[in-house]
């Protein structure tokens, strides 16, 4: 018995000495070599496992991670315990791990596993940076609340913040992440991210060595994003003339070398003129690497095909300034000599030479070769010649076959291949729009020859529909050389272009006028009774339904509804439109000399329109014919003139034909293409079969409206600067010209008071102009609404009554607008612009002079959102004085809602 007790004491001492293995976050993972000597090992069965110290983690899950199970036979001490500790540590869920033997009962051992969970992230915040930058920085961070915080998470957070500020030019930014215990959440921590930005790193100087032919100043200009800090040196004589009004300050800033340094000049201008015209440059590594490629591209374009950057170094110059030093090797300048073609059977070498347009002795430029053989956005190319005839598998490989001195011979090796036929045309991404609506717009049709021009045309058509994000329209071309076919998949992303218009405007003497409008641009009439197909409205067939109401009590009401079917019958792109309008205007205060006299004008009209797409001269042309029946009911309208009787009615039946061409690439922000429109409106020639004396009777003169009306509108878009990518930003020039002429069939009859031209202000898109009935409204920014309207011009805005019929019968307008986009995303298109425009309006053809115009210039911004349409704000300065005005028009603000027509 005494021996048995002694044996138990020895076993107990052995267990207490060897069963505890403890790990914490500062200790390395246990290795197998950490196990004690097996000389005194004993085997036991695991009878129980108790886990303590957990707040969030599941006990059963943690027990399974150890690999230890009740009933397992293990050695204590032994490798099983060490392995269990390593497994727990490997998953990174816990910090400290202790496995001990709680008690032993015979051959059964009860284990106790003590764990300390790693803290979890409950929140993080920044110090040392403005709140405005914190929101964008949080989007860059990949910190997820509830995630375990370990050393890797802290380290990645620091790197993310440093990377963010490095992109902004703060290369020396210091970041420190501190863990703080969250007293409100057990086991949680908050990360305090302290940032010291240290100021932006500026490029003080960029220098080149090794360049003997190309000046360093030229190479600096080829670096689009990496620039020196702007510095100037101005001579005493120049500053003396420029700053003669500040002699004391000027003298204080002169240095002993009789020059003024850039820093002094900057301080002088900032302090005394309050204008800062000096640019600075931040250093961003990714942009710097891209600019190095541009240097080599320029060398190669100038014939230096062997040019390379031997080394580039960045040298610190103070805390926040650096110098960049390049050592380049120009090499020899090369020229084209002989260019020969091989493998061309369809087209002669002379034809290919004409398209390539490279002559012997031209500077060697490999990029030009690639552009002229694959894709030339500004002209013809070899690839287009073949691919527009179905030769999709065509390829051309330029090979340098001889280099003699500074001359290079090229062999253009052509593989023409077979013509490819389109097999399948797939469409994906159209969640709302029906397949047949898209397919009818495709120029890529199964069974026809592949043409690259059809791909380009289809992309333009899909963009102009307005149902899809133009920047996300893409095509995947899948050639099948084995059977000479090709599959084309069009990848689309739907965007909503339905519009809700809720607006109000000050309508002159009408007061406040509210507008409510709904426009459904992808409507489906056939799905109206099928509620299960509503998403959330009946959409998908490409039809257009528009409803609008404008009202101000009894003073003004206007109602309109229109419906357009773009493919009448479903086989050809023949559009059909029917529109109904009714308006009621009661401008008593403006047109009546007695407040008891009612003044009103009511108009009702119905229009039927049929349009079709033409194939000649090209498929960008459309021809639209319409017939409008309109009735004008008036009472004491234009009572100050002899144009109309006190009470009467004018009937109008107008036939209009419009020939238009539209090749713009994006309806919301065009960067290329044009819009041309020539419109002719005709009424029956009543004067041809009526006695001239008929028109002497005021009650009969304008009972039936007679007119011949020409309208010419042109718009051209040219990309000046910017990215060639669809999603890139580009500086775009818009040039517009508008002309209108209104006449009659008889020289004895002047045009009536309706359908004339009113000019000035924001145009039909807003303001008082929206509430003028029976006229064509033409905007001219920089001048009050409708003020460029004969005969009263400016006096019209002061309430003066005209003795003649108001409104012009001939007008012109010319506009130049320079645009730059802020955002072209699906949710909103925003762009700013500067403009200059000029126009005039005459009430007879004898005074017409296109060189006599009222001029203005200004700037503004426009915002397009699919739900609300186009909203614009313009500031303009009118340079000229209108007749009757005391001074030049001067500064004017114009707010617009909707698309400006002219």
Coordinates of C-alpha atoms in Angstrom, one line a residue, residues 241-769:
X241 CA 6.3 98.5 -65.9
X242 CA 4.0 95.8 -64.5
X243 CA 4.2 96.9 -60.8
X244 CA 4.6 100.7 -61.2
X245 CA 1.6 101.2 -59.1
X246 CA 3.4 99.5 -56.2
X247 CA 6.9 101.1 -56.2
X248 CA 7.7 100.5 -52.5
X249 CA 6.6 96.9 -52.5
X250 CA 8.4 96.3 -55.9
X251 CA 11.7 97.8 -54.6
X252 CA 11.5 95.6 -51.5
X253 CA 11.4 92.5 -53.6
X254 CA 14.4 93.3 -55.8
X255 CA 17.5 91.2 -55.2
X256 CA 21.1 92.2 -55.6
X257 CA 21.4 90.4 -59.0
X258 CA 18.8 92.9 -60.5
X259 CA 16.4 90.1 -61.0
X260 CA 13.4 88.9 -59.0
X261 CA 13.2 85.2 -58.1
X262 CA 10.2 83.1 -58.7
X263 CA 9.5 82.9 -55.0
X264 CA 9.6 86.6 -54.5
X265 CA 7.5 87.3 -57.5
X266 CA 4.9 84.8 -56.3
X267 CA 4.8 86.5 -52.9
X268 CA 4.5 89.9 -54.5
X269 CA 1.6 88.9 -56.7
X270 CA -0.2 87.0 -54.0
X271 CA 0.1 89.9 -51.6
X272 CA -0.5 92.8 -53.9
X273 CA -2.6 91.5 -56.8
X274 CA -4.4 88.6 -55.1
X275 CA -4.1 86.2 -58.0
X276 CA -2.1 83.0 -57.9
X277 CA -1.2 81.9 -61.4
X278 CA 1.7 79.5 -60.5
X279 CA 1.2 75.8 -60.9
X280 CA 2.8 73.3 -58.6
X281 CA 3.6 69.6 -59.2
X282 CA 3.2 66.7 -56.9
X283 CA 5.1 63.4 -57.4
X284 CA 3.0 60.3 -57.9
X285 CA 4.9 57.1 -58.6
X286 CA 2.3 55.5 -61.0
X287 CA 2.0 58.7 -63.1
X288 CA 5.8 59.0 -63.1
X289 CA 6.2 55.5 -64.5
X290 CA 3.6 56.3 -67.2
X291 CA 5.4 59.5 -68.1
X292 CA 8.7 57.6 -68.6
X293 CA 7.0 55.5 -71.2
X294 CA 5.8 58.7 -72.9
X295 CA 9.4 59.9 -73.2
X296 CA 10.4 56.7 -75.0
X297 CA 7.3 56.9 -77.2
X298 CA 8.3 60.4 -78.2
X299 CA 11.9 59.3 -79.0
X300 CA 10.5 56.5 -81.1
X301 CA 8.1 58.8 -82.9
X302 CA 11.0 61.0 -83.9
X303 CA 12.9 58.1 -85.4
X304 CA 15.1 57.2 -82.4
X305 CA 14.0 53.6 -82.4
X306 CA 17.0 52.6 -80.1
X307 CA 16.3 55.2 -77.5
X308 CA 16.2 54.1 -73.9
X309 CA 16.4 55.5 -70.4
X310 CA 19.6 54.2 -68.9
X311 CA 18.9 55.4 -65.4
X312 CA 16.6 57.7 -63.5
X313 CA 17.2 58.9 -59.9
X314 CA 15.1 60.8 -57.4
X315 CA 17.2 63.1 -55.2
X316 CA 15.7 64.6 -52.1
X317 CA 16.1 68.4 -51.9
X318 CA 14.8 69.5 -48.5
X319 CA 11.9 68.0 -46.7
X320 CA 9.2 68.2 -49.4
X321 CA 11.2 68.7 -52.6
X322 CA 12.9 66.3 -55.0
X323 CA 14.9 66.5 -58.1
X324 CA 14.5 63.9 -60.9
X325 CA 17.5 63.2 -63.0
X326 CA 17.4 61.1 -66.2
X327 CA 20.3 59.7 -68.2
X328 CA 19.1 58.7 -71.6
X329 CA 20.6 57.1 -74.7
X330 CA 19.2 58.6 -78.0
X331 CA 20.9 56.4 -80.5
X332 CA 20.8 57.1 -84.2
X333 CA 17.8 58.7 -86.0
X334 CA 16.3 56.4 -88.6
X335 CA 14.3 56.9 -91.8
X336 CA 12.0 54.8 -93.9
X337 CA 13.6 53.5 -97.2
X338 CA 11.8 50.7 -99.1
X339 CA 8.5 49.2 -98.1
X340 CA 7.3 46.1 -99.9
X341 CA 4.2 44.0 -99.6
X342 CA 3.9 40.2 -99.7
X343 CA 0.9 37.9 -99.5
X344 CA -1.5 40.5 -100.8
X345 CA -3.8 39.1 -103.5
X346 CA -7.0 41.1 -103.1
X347 CA -5.5 44.5 -103.2
X348 CA -2.5 45.8 -105.2
X349 CA 0.6 47.2 -103.5
X350 CA -0.2 50.6 -105.0
X351 CA -3.6 50.6 -103.2
X352 CA -2.0 49.6 -99.9
X353 CA 0.8 52.2 -100.3
X354 CA -1.8 54.9 -100.7
X355 CA -3.6 53.9 -97.5
X356 CA -0.3 53.5 -95.6
X357 CA 0.8 57.0 -96.9
X358 CA 4.5 56.6 -95.8
X359 CA 7.1 57.8 -98.3
X360 CA 10.7 57.0 -98.6
X361 CA 12.7 59.4 -96.5
X362 CA 10.0 59.9 -93.8
X363 CA 11.1 59.7 -90.2
X364 CA 10.9 56.1 -88.9
X365 CA 7.9 55.7 -86.6
X366 CA 6.8 52.2 -85.5
X367 CA 3.7 53.6 -83.8
X368 CA 2.6 55.1 -87.1
X369 CA 3.0 51.7 -88.8
X370 CA 0.8 50.1 -86.1
X371 CA -1.8 52.8 -86.4
X372 CA -1.9 52.7 -90.2
X373 CA -2.1 48.9 -90.3
X374 CA -4.5 48.1 -87.4
X375 CA -6.7 51.1 -86.4
X376 CA -6.4 54.7 -87.4
X377 CA -9.1 56.8 -85.6
X378 CA -8.4 59.8 -87.9
X379 CA -8.5 58.0 -91.3
X380 CA -8.2 54.8 -93.3
X381 CA -6.1 51.9 -92.3
X382 CA -5.1 48.6 -93.9
X383 CA -7.0 46.5 -91.4
X384 CA -10.2 48.4 -92.0
X385 CA -9.8 47.8 -95.8
X386 CA -9.8 44.1 -95.3
X387 CA -12.2 43.7 -92.3
X388 CA -14.9 45.8 -93.9
X389 CA -14.9 43.1 -96.6
X390 CA -15.3 40.2 -94.2
X391 CA -11.6 39.3 -93.8
X392 CA -11.7 39.0 -90.0
X393 CA -8.7 36.7 -89.9
X394 CA -6.6 39.1 -91.8
X395 CA -3.3 40.1 -90.2
X396 CA -0.2 42.1 -91.3
X397 CA 3.2 41.8 -89.8
X398 CA 5.8 44.5 -90.4
X399 CA 9.3 43.0 -90.5
X400 CA 12.5 45.0 -90.7
X401 CA 14.4 43.2 -93.4
X402 CA 17.4 45.6 -93.8
X403 CA 19.1 48.4 -91.9
X404 CA 21.5 50.3 -94.0
X405 CA 23.1 53.2 -92.2
X406 CA 20.2 55.3 -91.0
X407 CA 17.6 53.8 -93.3
X408 CA 15.3 50.8 -92.7
X409 CA 13.6 48.6 -95.2
X410 CA 10.3 47.0 -94.2
X411 CA 8.5 44.0 -95.6
X412 CA 4.8 44.0 -94.8
X413 CA 3.8 40.3 -94.6
X414 CA 0.1 39.9 -95.1
X415 CA -2.1 36.9 -94.3
X416 CA -5.5 37.6 -95.9
X417 CA -7.4 34.4 -94.8
X418 CA -11.0 33.6 -95.6
X419 CA -14.0 35.9 -95.3
X420 CA -15.8 35.4 -92.0
X421 CA -19.6 35.0 -91.8
X422 CA -21.5 36.0 -88.6
X423 CA -22.9 32.9 -87.0
X424 CA -24.4 33.9 -83.6
X425 CA -25.1 37.3 -82.2
X426 CA -25.6 37.1 -78.4
X427 CA -26.9 39.8 -76.1
X428 CA -26.3 40.0 -72.3
X429 CA -27.1 42.5 -69.6
X430 CA -30.5 43.6 -70.8
X431 CA -32.6 43.2 -67.8
X432 CA -35.5 45.5 -68.8
X433 CA -35.2 45.9 -72.6
X434 CA -36.6 43.1 -74.8
X435 CA -34.2 41.3 -77.1
X436 CA -36.1 42.3 -80.2
X437 CA -35.8 46.0 -79.4
X438 CA -32.0 45.6 -79.4
X439 CA -31.7 43.2 -82.3
X440 CA -33.6 45.5 -84.6
X441 CA -30.9 48.2 -84.0
X442 CA -27.9 45.8 -84.7
X443 CA -26.0 46.1 -87.9
X444 CA -24.3 42.8 -87.1
X445 CA -26.8 40.2 -88.4
X446 CA -26.3 36.4 -88.5
X447 CA -25.5 35.2 -92.0
X448 CA -24.0 38.3 -93.3
X449 CA -20.3 39.1 -93.8
X450 CA -18.4 40.5 -90.9
X451 CA -17.6 44.2 -91.2
X452 CA -15.7 46.3 -88.7
X453 CA -17.7 49.3 -89.7
X454 CA -20.9 47.4 -88.7
X455 CA -19.4 46.9 -85.2
X456 CA -18.7 50.7 -84.9
X457 CA -22.1 51.6 -86.2
X458 CA -23.9 49.2 -83.9
X459 CA -22.0 50.6 -80.9
X460 CA -23.2 54.1 -81.9
X461 CA -26.8 52.9 -82.3
X462 CA -26.9 51.2 -78.9
X463 CA -25.5 54.3 -77.3
X464 CA -28.0 56.6 -78.9
X465 CA -30.9 54.5 -77.7
X466 CA -30.4 55.8 -74.2
X467 CA -31.4 52.6 -72.5
X468 CA -27.8 51.5 -71.8
X469 CA -24.7 53.1 -70.2
X470 CA -22.6 54.2 -73.3
X471 CA -19.4 53.7 -71.3
X472 CA -20.2 50.0 -70.5
X473 CA -21.3 48.9 -74.0
X474 CA -18.8 46.3 -75.1
X475 CA -18.5 43.6 -77.7
X476 CA -16.8 40.2 -77.5
X477 CA -15.7 38.9 -80.9
X478 CA -15.2 35.2 -81.0
X479 CA -13.6 34.0 -84.3
X480 CA -14.0 30.4 -85.4
X481 CA -11.2 30.0 -88.1
X482 CA -12.0 26.3 -88.5
X483 CA -15.4 27.1 -90.2
X484 CA -14.7 30.7 -91.2
X485 CA -17.4 32.1 -88.9
X486 CA -17.5 34.5 -86.0
X487 CA -19.8 34.9 -82.9
X488 CA -20.4 38.3 -81.5
X489 CA -21.7 39.0 -78.0
X490 CA -22.9 42.4 -77.1
X491 CA -22.4 43.1 -73.4
X492 CA -24.8 45.8 -72.0
X493 CA -25.6 47.5 -68.8
X494 CA -29.1 48.9 -68.4
X495 CA -29.6 52.5 -67.2
X496 CA -32.9 54.2 -66.5
X497 CA -33.6 57.1 -68.7
X498 CA -37.2 57.7 -67.6
X499 CA -37.7 61.2 -66.4
X500 CA -39.8 62.9 -63.7
X501 CA -39.9 66.6 -64.0
X502 CA -41.0 68.6 -60.9
X503 CA -40.1 72.2 -61.3
X504 CA -41.3 75.7 -60.8
X505 CA -40.4 79.0 -62.5
X506 CA -41.3 82.6 -62.4
X507 CA -43.4 83.3 -65.5
X508 CA -43.2 87.0 -65.7
X509 CA -46.7 88.5 -65.1
X510 CA -48.0 84.9 -64.6
X511 CA -46.1 84.6 -61.3
X512 CA -45.1 81.2 -60.1
X513 CA -45.8 78.4 -62.6
X514 CA -45.4 74.8 -61.6
X515 CA -44.5 71.9 -63.9
X516 CA -45.1 68.2 -63.5
X517 CA -43.9 65.9 -66.2
X518 CA -43.4 62.2 -66.8
X519 CA -41.5 60.7 -69.6
X520 CA -41.1 56.9 -70.2
X521 CA -38.5 56.3 -72.8
X522 CA -38.6 52.5 -72.9
X523 CA -42.4 52.0 -72.6
X524 CA -44.3 48.9 -73.6
X525 CA -47.9 49.4 -74.5
X526 CA -48.6 45.7 -75.1
X527 CA -47.5 44.9 -71.5
X528 CA -49.9 47.3 -69.9
X529 CA -52.5 44.6 -69.2
X530 CA -49.9 42.1 -68.1
X531 CA -49.0 43.2 -64.6
X532 CA -46.5 40.3 -64.1
X533 CA -44.3 41.9 -66.8
X534 CA -44.2 45.3 -65.1
X535 CA -40.6 46.2 -63.9
X536 CA -42.1 48.2 -62.0
X537 CA -43.9 49.8 -65.1
X538 CA -44.6 48.2 -68.4
X539 CA -41.2 48.7 -70.1
X540 CA -39.0 47.0 -72.7
X541 CA -40.4 47.7 -76.1
X542 CA -38.6 51.0 -76.8
X543 CA -41.8 53.1 -77.1
X544 CA -42.0 56.7 -75.7
X545 CA -44.8 58.1 -73.6
X546 CA -44.7 61.6 -72.3
X547 CA -47.2 63.6 -70.2
X548 CA -46.8 67.1 -68.9
X549 CA -48.8 69.6 -67.0
X550 CA -48.0 73.3 -66.4
X551 CA -50.3 75.5 -64.4
X552 CA -50.8 78.7 -62.3
X553 CA -54.4 78.7 -61.4
X554 CA -56.5 80.5 -63.9
X555 CA -53.7 82.5 -65.4
X556 CA -51.9 79.8 -67.3
X557 CA -52.5 76.1 -68.0
X558 CA -50.8 73.8 -70.4
X559 CA -51.4 70.0 -71.0
X560 CA -49.6 67.7 -73.4
X561 CA -49.4 64.0 -74.1
X562 CA -47.5 62.2 -76.8
X563 CA -46.8 58.6 -77.8
X564 CA -44.1 57.3 -80.2
X565 CA -43.7 53.9 -81.7
X566 CA -40.1 53.8 -83.1
X567 CA -40.7 50.7 -85.2
X568 CA -44.2 50.8 -86.7
X569 CA -45.1 47.3 -87.8
X570 CA -41.9 45.9 -86.3
X571 CA -40.0 45.3 -89.6
X572 CA -38.5 48.6 -90.5
X573 CA -37.3 51.6 -88.5
X574 CA -40.4 53.7 -89.4
X575 CA -41.5 55.8 -86.3
X576 CA -45.0 56.9 -85.7
X577 CA -45.9 59.7 -83.2
X578 CA -49.2 61.2 -82.2
X579 CA -49.2 64.2 -79.9
X580 CA -52.0 66.3 -78.3
X581 CA -51.6 69.7 -76.6
X582 CA -53.9 72.3 -75.1
X583 CA -52.9 75.6 -73.5
X584 CA -54.8 78.4 -72.0
X585 CA -53.2 81.8 -71.3
X586 CA -54.9 84.8 -69.6
X587 CA -52.4 87.6 -69.6
X588 CA -55.0 90.3 -68.7
X589 CA -52.6 92.5 -66.8
X590 CA -50.1 92.7 -69.7
X591 CA -52.4 93.2 -72.7
X592 CA -55.5 95.0 -71.5
X593 CA -55.9 98.7 -70.9
X594 CA -58.9 98.0 -68.7
X595 CA -58.9 95.5 -65.9
X596 CA -62.5 94.6 -66.7
X597 CA -61.5 93.4 -70.2
X598 CA -60.7 89.7 -70.5
X599 CA -57.6 88.8 -72.4
X600 CA -57.0 85.2 -73.4
X601 CA -55.3 82.9 -75.9
X602 CA -56.2 79.3 -76.1
X603 CA -54.4 76.8 -78.4
X604 CA -55.3 73.2 -79.2
X605 CA -53.4 71.0 -81.5
X606 CA -52.9 67.4 -82.7
X607 CA -49.9 66.2 -84.6
X608 CA -49.3 63.0 -86.6
X609 CA -45.8 62.2 -87.5
X610 CA -44.1 59.4 -89.6
X611 CA -40.4 59.1 -89.8
X612 CA -38.0 56.6 -91.4
X613 CA -34.3 55.9 -91.4
X614 CA -32.6 56.3 -94.7
X615 CA -29.8 54.2 -96.3
X616 CA -28.6 56.9 -98.6
X617 CA -26.4 58.9 -98.5
X618 CA -25.7 56.9 -95.4
X619 CA -27.7 55.3 -92.6
X620 CA -27.2 58.2 -90.2
X621 CA -30.0 60.1 -92.1
X622 CA -33.6 60.2 -91.2
X623 CA -36.6 61.7 -92.9
X624 CA -39.7 62.8 -90.9
X625 CA -43.0 64.0 -92.2
X626 CA -45.7 65.4 -89.9
X627 CA -49.1 67.0 -90.2
X628 CA -50.3 69.4 -87.5
X629 CA -53.8 70.7 -87.0
X630 CA -53.9 73.7 -84.6
X631 CA -56.6 76.2 -83.5
X632 CA -55.9 79.6 -81.9
X633 CA -58.8 81.1 -80.0
X634 CA -58.2 84.6 -78.8
X635 CA -60.0 87.4 -77.0
X636 CA -58.5 90.9 -76.9
X637 CA -55.1 89.3 -77.7
X638 CA -52.6 91.8 -79.2
X639 CA -55.2 94.4 -78.8
X640 CA -52.6 97.1 -79.2
X641 CA -52.0 96.2 -82.8
X642 CA -54.1 95.8 -85.9
X643 CA -53.0 92.2 -86.4
X644 CA -56.1 90.5 -85.0
X645 CA -59.7 91.3 -84.3
X646 CA -60.8 91.6 -80.6
X647 CA -62.4 88.2 -80.7
X648 CA -61.6 85.5 -83.3
X649 CA -60.0 82.2 -84.3
X650 CA -57.0 81.3 -86.4
X651 CA -56.9 77.8 -87.9
X652 CA -53.6 76.2 -88.9
X653 CA -52.8 73.1 -91.0
X654 CA -49.1 72.7 -91.3
X655 CA -47.2 70.0 -93.2
X656 CA -43.6 69.6 -92.1
X657 CA -40.8 67.6 -93.6
X658 CA -37.4 67.3 -91.8
X659 CA -34.2 65.8 -93.2
X660 CA -31.8 65.1 -90.4
X661 CA -28.4 63.4 -89.9
X662 CA -27.2 62.4 -86.4
X663 CA -23.8 60.7 -85.9
X664 CA -22.9 61.8 -82.3
X665 CA -21.4 59.1 -80.1
X666 CA -23.2 59.9 -76.9
X667 CA -26.5 61.8 -76.5
X668 CA -25.7 63.1 -73.0
X669 CA -22.1 64.2 -73.6
X670 CA -21.1 64.0 -77.2
X671 CA -17.4 64.0 -78.0
X672 CA -17.5 63.4 -81.7
X673 CA -19.9 63.4 -84.6
X674 CA -22.5 65.9 -85.7
X675 CA -26.2 66.7 -85.8
X676 CA -27.7 68.4 -88.9
X677 CA -31.3 69.3 -89.5
X678 CA -33.2 71.0 -92.3
X679 CA -36.9 71.5 -91.8
X680 CA -39.5 73.0 -94.1
X681 CA -43.1 73.8 -92.8
X682 CA -45.8 74.6 -95.3
X683 CA -49.5 75.5 -95.1
X684 CA -51.9 75.5 -98.0
X685 CA -51.3 78.5 -100.3
X686 CA -54.5 80.3 -99.4
X687 CA -53.4 83.6 -101.0
X688 CA -53.1 81.9 -104.4
X689 CA -56.8 81.5 -104.8
X690 CA -58.1 84.4 -102.8
X691 CA -58.8 88.0 -103.8
X692 CA -56.1 90.4 -102.4
X693 CA -59.0 92.5 -101.0
X694 CA -59.8 89.6 -98.7
X695 CA -56.7 90.4 -96.6
X696 CA -57.8 94.0 -96.0
X697 CA -60.5 92.6 -93.7
X698 CA -59.0 92.2 -90.2
X699 CA -61.6 89.5 -89.4
X700 CA -60.5 87.4 -92.4
X701 CA -56.8 88.2 -92.8
X702 CA -55.4 85.6 -90.4
X703 CA -58.4 83.3 -90.1
X704 CA -56.4 80.6 -91.9
X705 CA -52.6 80.7 -91.1
X706 CA -50.4 80.9 -94.2
X707 CA -46.7 80.4 -94.0
X708 CA -43.5 79.0 -95.5
X709 CA -41.0 78.3 -92.8
X710 CA -37.4 77.1 -93.0
X711 CA -35.4 76.0 -90.0
X712 CA -31.7 75.0 -90.2
X713 CA -29.8 73.6 -87.2
X714 CA -26.3 72.3 -87.1
X715 CA -24.1 71.0 -84.3
X716 CA -20.5 69.7 -84.6
X717 CA -18.4 68.0 -81.9
X718 CA -14.6 67.7 -81.9
X719 CA -12.5 66.2 -79.1
X720 CA -9.6 68.5 -78.5
X721 CA -7.7 66.9 -75.6
X722 CA -8.2 63.9 -73.3
X723 CA -8.4 60.2 -73.1
X724 CA -9.2 58.0 -76.1
X725 CA -10.9 55.5 -73.7
X726 CA -14.8 55.6 -73.6
X727 CA -14.7 56.2 -69.8
X728 CA -12.0 58.9 -70.0
X729 CA -12.5 62.6 -69.7
X730 CA -12.0 64.8 -72.8
X731 CA -12.1 68.5 -73.6
X732 CA -14.8 68.8 -76.3
X733 CA -15.6 71.7 -78.6
X734 CA -19.2 72.2 -79.7
X735 CA -19.9 74.5 -82.6
X736 CA -23.5 75.3 -83.5
X737 CA -25.3 77.4 -86.1
X738 CA -29.1 78.1 -86.2
X739 CA -31.1 79.9 -88.9
X740 CA -34.8 80.5 -89.4
X741 CA -36.9 82.1 -92.1
X742 CA -40.6 82.8 -92.1
X743 CA -42.6 84.0 -95.1
X744 CA -45.8 83.6 -97.1
X745 CA -46.7 82.7 -100.6
X746 CA -47.8 86.3 -101.4
X747 CA -45.7 89.4 -101.2
X748 CA -48.8 91.3 -100.3
X749 CA -49.3 89.3 -97.1
X750 CA -47.0 89.6 -94.2
X751 CA -46.6 86.6 -91.8
X752 CA -49.1 86.6 -89.0
X753 CA -48.5 86.9 -85.3
X754 CA -48.1 83.2 -84.8
X755 CA -45.0 81.0 -85.4
X756 CA -42.6 84.0 -85.3
X757 CA -39.2 84.0 -83.6
X758 CA -38.7 85.3 -80.0
X759 CA -35.0 85.5 -79.0
X760 CA -33.1 86.1 -75.8
X761 CA -32.4 84.4 -72.4
X762 CA -32.4 80.7 -71.7
X763 CA -34.5 79.6 -74.6
X764 CA -37.3 77.1 -74.5
X765 CA -35.6 75.3 -71.6
X766 CA -36.8 77.6 -68.8
X767 CA -37.9 80.9 -67.5
X768 CA -40.7 83.1 -68.9
X769 CA -40.0 81.6 -72.4

